[in-house]
mmCIF file of C-alpha atoms in Angstrom:
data_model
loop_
_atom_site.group_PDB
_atom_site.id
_atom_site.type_symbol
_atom_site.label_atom_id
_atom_site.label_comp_id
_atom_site.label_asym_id
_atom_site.label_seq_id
_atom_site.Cartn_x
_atom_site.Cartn_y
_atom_site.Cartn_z
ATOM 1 C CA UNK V 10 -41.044 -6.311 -8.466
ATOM 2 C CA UNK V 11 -40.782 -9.363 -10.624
ATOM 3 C CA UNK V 12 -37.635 -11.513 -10.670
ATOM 4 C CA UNK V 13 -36.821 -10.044 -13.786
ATOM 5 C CA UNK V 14 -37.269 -6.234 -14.087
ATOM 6 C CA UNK V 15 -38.654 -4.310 -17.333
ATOM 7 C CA UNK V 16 -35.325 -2.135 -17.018
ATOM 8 C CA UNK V 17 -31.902 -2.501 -15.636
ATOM 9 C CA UNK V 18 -29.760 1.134 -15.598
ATOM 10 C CA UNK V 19 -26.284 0.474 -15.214
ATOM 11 C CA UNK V 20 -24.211 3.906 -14.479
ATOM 12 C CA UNK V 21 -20.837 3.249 -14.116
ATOM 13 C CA UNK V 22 -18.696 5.360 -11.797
ATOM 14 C CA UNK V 23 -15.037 6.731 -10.854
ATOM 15 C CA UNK V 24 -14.664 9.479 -8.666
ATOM 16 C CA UNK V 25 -18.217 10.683 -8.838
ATOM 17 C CA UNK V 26 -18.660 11.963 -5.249
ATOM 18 C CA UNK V 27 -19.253 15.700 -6.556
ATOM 19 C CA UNK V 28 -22.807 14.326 -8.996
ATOM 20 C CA UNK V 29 -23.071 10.622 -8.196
ATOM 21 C CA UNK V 30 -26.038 11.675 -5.106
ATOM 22 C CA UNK V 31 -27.765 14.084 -7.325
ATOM 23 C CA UNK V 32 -27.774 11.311 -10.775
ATOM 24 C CA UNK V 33 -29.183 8.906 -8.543
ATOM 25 C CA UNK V 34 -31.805 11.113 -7.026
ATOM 26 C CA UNK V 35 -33.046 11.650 -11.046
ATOM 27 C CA UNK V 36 -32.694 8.480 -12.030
ATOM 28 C CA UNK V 37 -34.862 7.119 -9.191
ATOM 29 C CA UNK V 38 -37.270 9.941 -9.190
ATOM 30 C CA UNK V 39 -37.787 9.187 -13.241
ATOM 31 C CA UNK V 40 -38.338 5.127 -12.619
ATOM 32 C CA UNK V 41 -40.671 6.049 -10.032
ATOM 33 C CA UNK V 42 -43.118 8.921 -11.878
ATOM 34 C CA UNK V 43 -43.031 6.743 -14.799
ATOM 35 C CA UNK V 44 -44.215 3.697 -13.170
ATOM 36 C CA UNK V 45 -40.817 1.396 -14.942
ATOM 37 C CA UNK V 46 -40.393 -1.725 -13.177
ATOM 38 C CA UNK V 47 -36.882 -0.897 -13.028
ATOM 39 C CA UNK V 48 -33.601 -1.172 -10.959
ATOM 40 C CA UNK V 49 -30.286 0.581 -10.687
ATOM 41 C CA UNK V 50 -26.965 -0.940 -10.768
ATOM 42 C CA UNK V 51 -24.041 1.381 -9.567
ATOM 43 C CA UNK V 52 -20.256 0.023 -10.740
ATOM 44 C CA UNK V 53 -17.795 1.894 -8.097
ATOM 45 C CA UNK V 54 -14.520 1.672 -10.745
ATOM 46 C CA UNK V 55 -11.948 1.631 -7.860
ATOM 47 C CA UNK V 56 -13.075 4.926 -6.689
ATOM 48 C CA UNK V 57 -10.788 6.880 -4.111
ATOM 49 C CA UNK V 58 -13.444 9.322 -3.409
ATOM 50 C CA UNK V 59 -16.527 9.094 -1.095
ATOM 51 C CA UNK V 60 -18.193 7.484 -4.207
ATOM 52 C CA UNK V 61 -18.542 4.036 -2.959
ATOM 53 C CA UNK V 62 -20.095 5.617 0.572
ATOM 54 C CA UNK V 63 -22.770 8.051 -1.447
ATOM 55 C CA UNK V 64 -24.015 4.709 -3.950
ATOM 56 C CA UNK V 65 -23.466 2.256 -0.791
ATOM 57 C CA UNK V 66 -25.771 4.206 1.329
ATOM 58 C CA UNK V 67 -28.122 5.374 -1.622
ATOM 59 C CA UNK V 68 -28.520 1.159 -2.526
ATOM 60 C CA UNK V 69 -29.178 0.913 1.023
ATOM 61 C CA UNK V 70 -32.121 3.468 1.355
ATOM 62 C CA UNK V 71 -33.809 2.517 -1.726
ATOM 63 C CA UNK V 72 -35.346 -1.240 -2.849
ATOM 64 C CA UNK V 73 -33.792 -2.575 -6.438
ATOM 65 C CA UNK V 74 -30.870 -0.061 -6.122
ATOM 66 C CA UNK V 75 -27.237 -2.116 -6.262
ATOM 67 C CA UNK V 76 -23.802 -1.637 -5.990
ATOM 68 C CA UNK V 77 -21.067 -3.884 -7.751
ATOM 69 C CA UNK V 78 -17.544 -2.810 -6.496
ATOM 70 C CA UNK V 79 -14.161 -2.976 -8.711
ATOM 71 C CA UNK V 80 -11.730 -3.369 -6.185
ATOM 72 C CA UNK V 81 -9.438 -1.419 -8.220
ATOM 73 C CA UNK V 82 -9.754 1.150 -11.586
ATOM 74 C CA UNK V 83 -10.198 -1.563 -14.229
ATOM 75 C CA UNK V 84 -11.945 0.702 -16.708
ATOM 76 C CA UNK V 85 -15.167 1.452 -18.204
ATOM 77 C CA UNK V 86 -15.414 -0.832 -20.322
ATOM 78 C CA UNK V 87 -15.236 -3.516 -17.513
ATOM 79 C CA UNK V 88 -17.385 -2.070 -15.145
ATOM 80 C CA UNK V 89 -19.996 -1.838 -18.026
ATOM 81 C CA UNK V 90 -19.811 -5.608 -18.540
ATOM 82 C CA UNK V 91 -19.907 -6.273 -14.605
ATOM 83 C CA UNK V 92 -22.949 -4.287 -14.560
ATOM 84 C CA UNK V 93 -24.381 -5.789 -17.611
ATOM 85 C CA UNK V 94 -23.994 -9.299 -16.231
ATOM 86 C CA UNK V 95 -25.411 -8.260 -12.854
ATOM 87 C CA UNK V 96 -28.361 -7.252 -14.634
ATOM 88 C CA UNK V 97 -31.494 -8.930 -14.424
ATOM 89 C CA UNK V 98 -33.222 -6.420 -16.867
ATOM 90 C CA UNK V 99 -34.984 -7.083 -20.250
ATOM 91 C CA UNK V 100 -33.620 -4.010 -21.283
ATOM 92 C CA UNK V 101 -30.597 -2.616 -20.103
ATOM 93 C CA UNK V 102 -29.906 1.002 -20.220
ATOM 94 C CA UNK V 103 -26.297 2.545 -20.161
ATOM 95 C CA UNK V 104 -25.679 5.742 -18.979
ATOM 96 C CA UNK V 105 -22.838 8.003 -17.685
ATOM 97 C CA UNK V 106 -22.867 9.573 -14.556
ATOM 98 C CA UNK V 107 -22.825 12.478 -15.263
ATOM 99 C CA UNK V 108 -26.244 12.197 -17.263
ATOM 100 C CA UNK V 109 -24.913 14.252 -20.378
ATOM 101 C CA UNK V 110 -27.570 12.833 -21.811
ATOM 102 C CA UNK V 111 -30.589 13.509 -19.865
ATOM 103 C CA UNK V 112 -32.377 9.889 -18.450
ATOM 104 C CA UNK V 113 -35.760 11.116 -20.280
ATOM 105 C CA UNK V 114 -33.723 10.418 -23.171
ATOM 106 C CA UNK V 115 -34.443 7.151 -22.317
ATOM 107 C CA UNK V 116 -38.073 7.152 -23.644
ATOM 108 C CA UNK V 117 -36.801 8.352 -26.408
ATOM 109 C CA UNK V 118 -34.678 5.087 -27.193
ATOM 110 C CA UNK V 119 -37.191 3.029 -26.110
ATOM 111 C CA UNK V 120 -39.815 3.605 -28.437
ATOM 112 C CA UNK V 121 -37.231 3.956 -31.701
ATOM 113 C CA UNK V 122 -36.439 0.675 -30.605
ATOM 114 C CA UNK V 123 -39.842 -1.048 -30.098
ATOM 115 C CA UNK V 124 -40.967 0.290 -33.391
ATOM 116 C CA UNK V 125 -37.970 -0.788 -35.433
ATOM 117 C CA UNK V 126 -37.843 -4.217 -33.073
ATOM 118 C CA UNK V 127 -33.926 -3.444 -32.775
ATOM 119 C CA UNK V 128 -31.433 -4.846 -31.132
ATOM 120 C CA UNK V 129 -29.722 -1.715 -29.612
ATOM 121 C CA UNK V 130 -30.469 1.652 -29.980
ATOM 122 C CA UNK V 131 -27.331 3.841 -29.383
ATOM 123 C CA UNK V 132 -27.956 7.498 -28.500
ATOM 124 C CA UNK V 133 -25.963 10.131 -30.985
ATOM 125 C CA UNK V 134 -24.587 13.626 -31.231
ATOM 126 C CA UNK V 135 -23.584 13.116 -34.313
ATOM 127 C CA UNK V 136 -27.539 12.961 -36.370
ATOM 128 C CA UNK V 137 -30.098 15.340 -37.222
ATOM 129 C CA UNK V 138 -32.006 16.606 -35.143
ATOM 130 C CA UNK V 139 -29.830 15.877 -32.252
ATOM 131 C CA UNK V 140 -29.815 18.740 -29.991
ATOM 132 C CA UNK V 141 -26.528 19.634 -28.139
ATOM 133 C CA UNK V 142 -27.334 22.088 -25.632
ATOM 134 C CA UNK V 143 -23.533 22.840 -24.052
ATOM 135 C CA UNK V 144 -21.125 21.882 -26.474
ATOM 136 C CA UNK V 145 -17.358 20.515 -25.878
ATOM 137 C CA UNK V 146 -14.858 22.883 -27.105
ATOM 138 C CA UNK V 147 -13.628 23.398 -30.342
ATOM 139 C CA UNK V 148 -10.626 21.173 -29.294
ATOM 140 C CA UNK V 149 -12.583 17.903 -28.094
ATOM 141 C CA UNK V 150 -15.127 18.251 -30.729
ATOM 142 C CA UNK V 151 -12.726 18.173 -33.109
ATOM 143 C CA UNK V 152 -10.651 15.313 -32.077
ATOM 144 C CA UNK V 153 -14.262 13.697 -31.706
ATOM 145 C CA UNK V 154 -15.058 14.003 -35.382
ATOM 146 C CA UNK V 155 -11.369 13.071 -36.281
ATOM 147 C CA UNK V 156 -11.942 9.621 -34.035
ATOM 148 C CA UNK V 157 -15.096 8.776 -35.284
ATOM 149 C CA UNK V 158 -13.880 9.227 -38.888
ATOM 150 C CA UNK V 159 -11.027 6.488 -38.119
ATOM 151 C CA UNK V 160 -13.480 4.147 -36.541
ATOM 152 C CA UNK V 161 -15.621 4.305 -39.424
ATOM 153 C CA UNK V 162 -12.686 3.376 -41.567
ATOM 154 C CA UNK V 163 -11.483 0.858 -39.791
ATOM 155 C CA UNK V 164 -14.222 -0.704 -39.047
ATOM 156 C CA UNK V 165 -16.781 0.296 -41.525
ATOM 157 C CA UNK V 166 -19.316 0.952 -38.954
ATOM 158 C CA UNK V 167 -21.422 3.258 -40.359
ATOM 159 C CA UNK V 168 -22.240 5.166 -37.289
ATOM 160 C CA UNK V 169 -21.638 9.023 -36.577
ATOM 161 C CA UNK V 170 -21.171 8.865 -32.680
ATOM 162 C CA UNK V 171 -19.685 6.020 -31.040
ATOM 163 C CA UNK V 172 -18.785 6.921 -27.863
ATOM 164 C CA UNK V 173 -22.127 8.886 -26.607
ATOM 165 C CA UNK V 174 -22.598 6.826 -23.208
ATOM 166 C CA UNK V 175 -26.302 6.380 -23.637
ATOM 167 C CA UNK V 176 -27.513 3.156 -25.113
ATOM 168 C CA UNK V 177 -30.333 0.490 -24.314
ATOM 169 C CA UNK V 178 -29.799 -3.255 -25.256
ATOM 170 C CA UNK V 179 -32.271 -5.835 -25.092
ATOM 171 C CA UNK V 180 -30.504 -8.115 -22.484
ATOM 172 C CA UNK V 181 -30.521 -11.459 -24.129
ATOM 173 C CA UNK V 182 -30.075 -10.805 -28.019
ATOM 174 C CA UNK V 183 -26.886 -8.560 -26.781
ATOM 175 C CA UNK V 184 -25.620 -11.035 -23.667
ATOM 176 C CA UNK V 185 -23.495 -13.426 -26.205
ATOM 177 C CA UNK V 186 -21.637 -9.951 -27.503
ATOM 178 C CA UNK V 187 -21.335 -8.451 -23.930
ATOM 179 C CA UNK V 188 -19.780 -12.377 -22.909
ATOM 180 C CA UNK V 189 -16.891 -11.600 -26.539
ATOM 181 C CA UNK V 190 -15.833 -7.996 -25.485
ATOM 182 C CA UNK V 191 -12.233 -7.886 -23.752
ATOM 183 C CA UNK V 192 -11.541 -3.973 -24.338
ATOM 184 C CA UNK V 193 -11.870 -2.602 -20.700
ATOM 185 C CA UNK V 194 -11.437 1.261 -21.631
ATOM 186 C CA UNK V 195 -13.038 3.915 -23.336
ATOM 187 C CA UNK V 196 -12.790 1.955 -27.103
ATOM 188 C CA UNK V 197 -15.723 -0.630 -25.430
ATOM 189 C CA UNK V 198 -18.542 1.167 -27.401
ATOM 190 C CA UNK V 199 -16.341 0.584 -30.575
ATOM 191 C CA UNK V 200 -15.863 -3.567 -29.559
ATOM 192 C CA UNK V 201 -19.783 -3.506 -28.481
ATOM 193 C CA UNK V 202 -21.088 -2.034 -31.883
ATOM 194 C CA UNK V 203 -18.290 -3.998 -33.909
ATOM 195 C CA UNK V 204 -19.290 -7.228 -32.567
ATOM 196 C CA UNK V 205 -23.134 -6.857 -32.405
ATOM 197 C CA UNK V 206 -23.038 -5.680 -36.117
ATOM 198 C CA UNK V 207 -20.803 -8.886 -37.313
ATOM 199 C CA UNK V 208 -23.278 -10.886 -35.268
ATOM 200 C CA UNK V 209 -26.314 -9.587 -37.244
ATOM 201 C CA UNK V 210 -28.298 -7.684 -34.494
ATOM 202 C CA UNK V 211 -30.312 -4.663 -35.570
ATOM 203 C CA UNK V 212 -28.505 -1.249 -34.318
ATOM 204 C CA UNK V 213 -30.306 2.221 -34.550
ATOM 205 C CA UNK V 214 -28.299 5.289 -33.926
ATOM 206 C CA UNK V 215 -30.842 8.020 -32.401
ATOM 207 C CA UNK V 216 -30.543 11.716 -31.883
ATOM 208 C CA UNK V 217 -30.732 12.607 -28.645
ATOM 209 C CA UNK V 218 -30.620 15.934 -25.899
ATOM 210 C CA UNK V 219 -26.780 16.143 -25.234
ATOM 211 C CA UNK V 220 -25.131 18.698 -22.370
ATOM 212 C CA UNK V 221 -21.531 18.048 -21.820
ATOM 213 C CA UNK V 222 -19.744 17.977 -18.915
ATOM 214 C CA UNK V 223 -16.680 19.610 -18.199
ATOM 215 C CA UNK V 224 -15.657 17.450 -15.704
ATOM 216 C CA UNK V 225 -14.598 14.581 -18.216
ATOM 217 C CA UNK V 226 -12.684 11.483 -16.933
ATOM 218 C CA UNK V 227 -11.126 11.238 -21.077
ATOM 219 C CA UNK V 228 -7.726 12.755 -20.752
ATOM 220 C CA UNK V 229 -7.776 14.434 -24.598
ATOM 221 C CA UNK V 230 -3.991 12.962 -25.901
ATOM 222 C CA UNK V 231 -3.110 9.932 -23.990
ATOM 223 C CA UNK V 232 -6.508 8.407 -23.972
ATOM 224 C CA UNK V 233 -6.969 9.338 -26.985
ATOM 225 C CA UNK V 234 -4.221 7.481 -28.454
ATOM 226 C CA UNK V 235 -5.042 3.959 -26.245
ATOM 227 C CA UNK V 236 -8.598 4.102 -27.755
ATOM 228 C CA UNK V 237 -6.714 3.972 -31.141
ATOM 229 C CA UNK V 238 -4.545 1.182 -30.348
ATOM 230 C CA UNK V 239 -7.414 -0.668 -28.884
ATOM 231 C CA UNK V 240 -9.535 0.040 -32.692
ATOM 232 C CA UNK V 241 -6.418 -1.308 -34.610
ATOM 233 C CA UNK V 242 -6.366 -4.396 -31.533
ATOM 234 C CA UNK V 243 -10.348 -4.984 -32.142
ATOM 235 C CA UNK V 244 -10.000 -5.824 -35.802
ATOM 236 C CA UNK V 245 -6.966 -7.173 -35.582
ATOM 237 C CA UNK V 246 -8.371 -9.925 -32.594
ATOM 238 C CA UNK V 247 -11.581 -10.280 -34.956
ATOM 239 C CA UNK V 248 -9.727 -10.785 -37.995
ATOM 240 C CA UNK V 249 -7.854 -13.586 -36.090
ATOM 241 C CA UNK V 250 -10.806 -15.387 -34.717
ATOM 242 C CA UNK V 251 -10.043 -14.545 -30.796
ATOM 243 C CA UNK V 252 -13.511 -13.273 -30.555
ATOM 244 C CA UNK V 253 -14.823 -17.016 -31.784
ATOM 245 C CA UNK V 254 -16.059 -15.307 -34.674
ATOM 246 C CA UNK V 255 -15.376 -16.566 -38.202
ATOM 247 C CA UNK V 256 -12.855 -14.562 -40.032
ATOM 248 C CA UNK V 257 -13.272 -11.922 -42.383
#
């Protein structure tokens, strides 16, 4: 492999010893049988499980597989800018680890980006034809809608899904945002788009396959109310210039 890989995936991960094994496997498996001159970057969030064992020994087994360790839960927003800055990629793919949104999504991105020569191309459950094949409940999807409703208004992004964690980046257009962001929770995708968009990089939201997990880390209420505070504490640090960014 070249110095500088075609792809860099970057899954971060807290207490993932139950799918972490099995994610890897299909990530790997997909690199491989479609020839991608890729690698895989593993962030261990302060895990207390056997997750650091199951990506230390994976990284070991296979070539251009890494782990980058958070010696304690910092977030995911942090691990996804450790991994993004470990990253050698041209593109870098984020993904969850739970692969709600199947890695052959990924070709999917890929060329909707390429054709449109974007910036970022941000996976969604929110656009036609999306196809959600196991749905959150009522509850979450509702509280999903409500969230992205307030992000739109206080940031006038005009996006209808946010927070899906599958999204590609071309590495060096996207590197000066990544170096801005400070939100280390779940808001990051919020701070990522806000900032790319006020930067003037080209974002495409694309439908994409979608099966939810039930075993989400998002606690419904209390994170739920931190990602709002951090919304209200992204404008609020852009409208002040702490982002180095003129004012609006």
């Amino acid at each position: 492999m070249a110095s500088n890989p075609f792809l860099s995936i970057v899954i971060p991960a807290f207490n993932e010893e139950k799918r972490l094994r099995d994610t890897l496997d299909r990530v790997w498996t997909y690199t491989r049988q479609n020839s991608l001159d890729a690698e895989i970057i593993v962030v261990n969030d302060g895990s207390v499980d056997a997750t650091p064992e199951i990506a230390k020994k994976f990284t070991h087994l296979h070539d251009h597989c890494f782990l980058v360790n958070n010696v304690e839960n910092r977030g995911k927003g942090f691990s996804f800018r450790r991994g993004f800055l470990a990253s050698k990629g041209n593109l870098i793919l984020l993904t969850d680890a739970d692969l709600s949104a199947p890695i052959e999504e990924f070709g999917v991105l890929m060329k909707v980006m390429r054709e449109g020569n974007y910036d970022i191309a941000i996976g969604s459950r929110g656009i036609d034809p999306s196809k959600v094949e196991i749905k959150q409940n009522w509850v979450r999807r509702t509280m999903g809608k409500s969230f992205n409703s307030l992000v739109r208004m206080i940031t006038k992004l005009p996006f209808k899904d946010t927070q899906c964690g599958f999204k590609l980046m071309a590495r060096e257009r996207v590197l000066p945002v990544i170096n801005m962001m400070k939100v280390d929770r779940f808001s990051y995708d919020v701070e990522l788009l806000f900032l790319a968009s006020r930067s003037g990089l080209r974002i495409i939201e694309v439908p994409v396959v979608w099966r939810n997990s039930t075993e989400t880390k998002v606690r419904m209420v209390i994170d739920s109310l931190s990602m709002i505070g951090d919304i209200l504490k992204i404008k609020r640090n852009y409208s002040r210039g702490l982002y180095g960014k003129k004012n609006e």
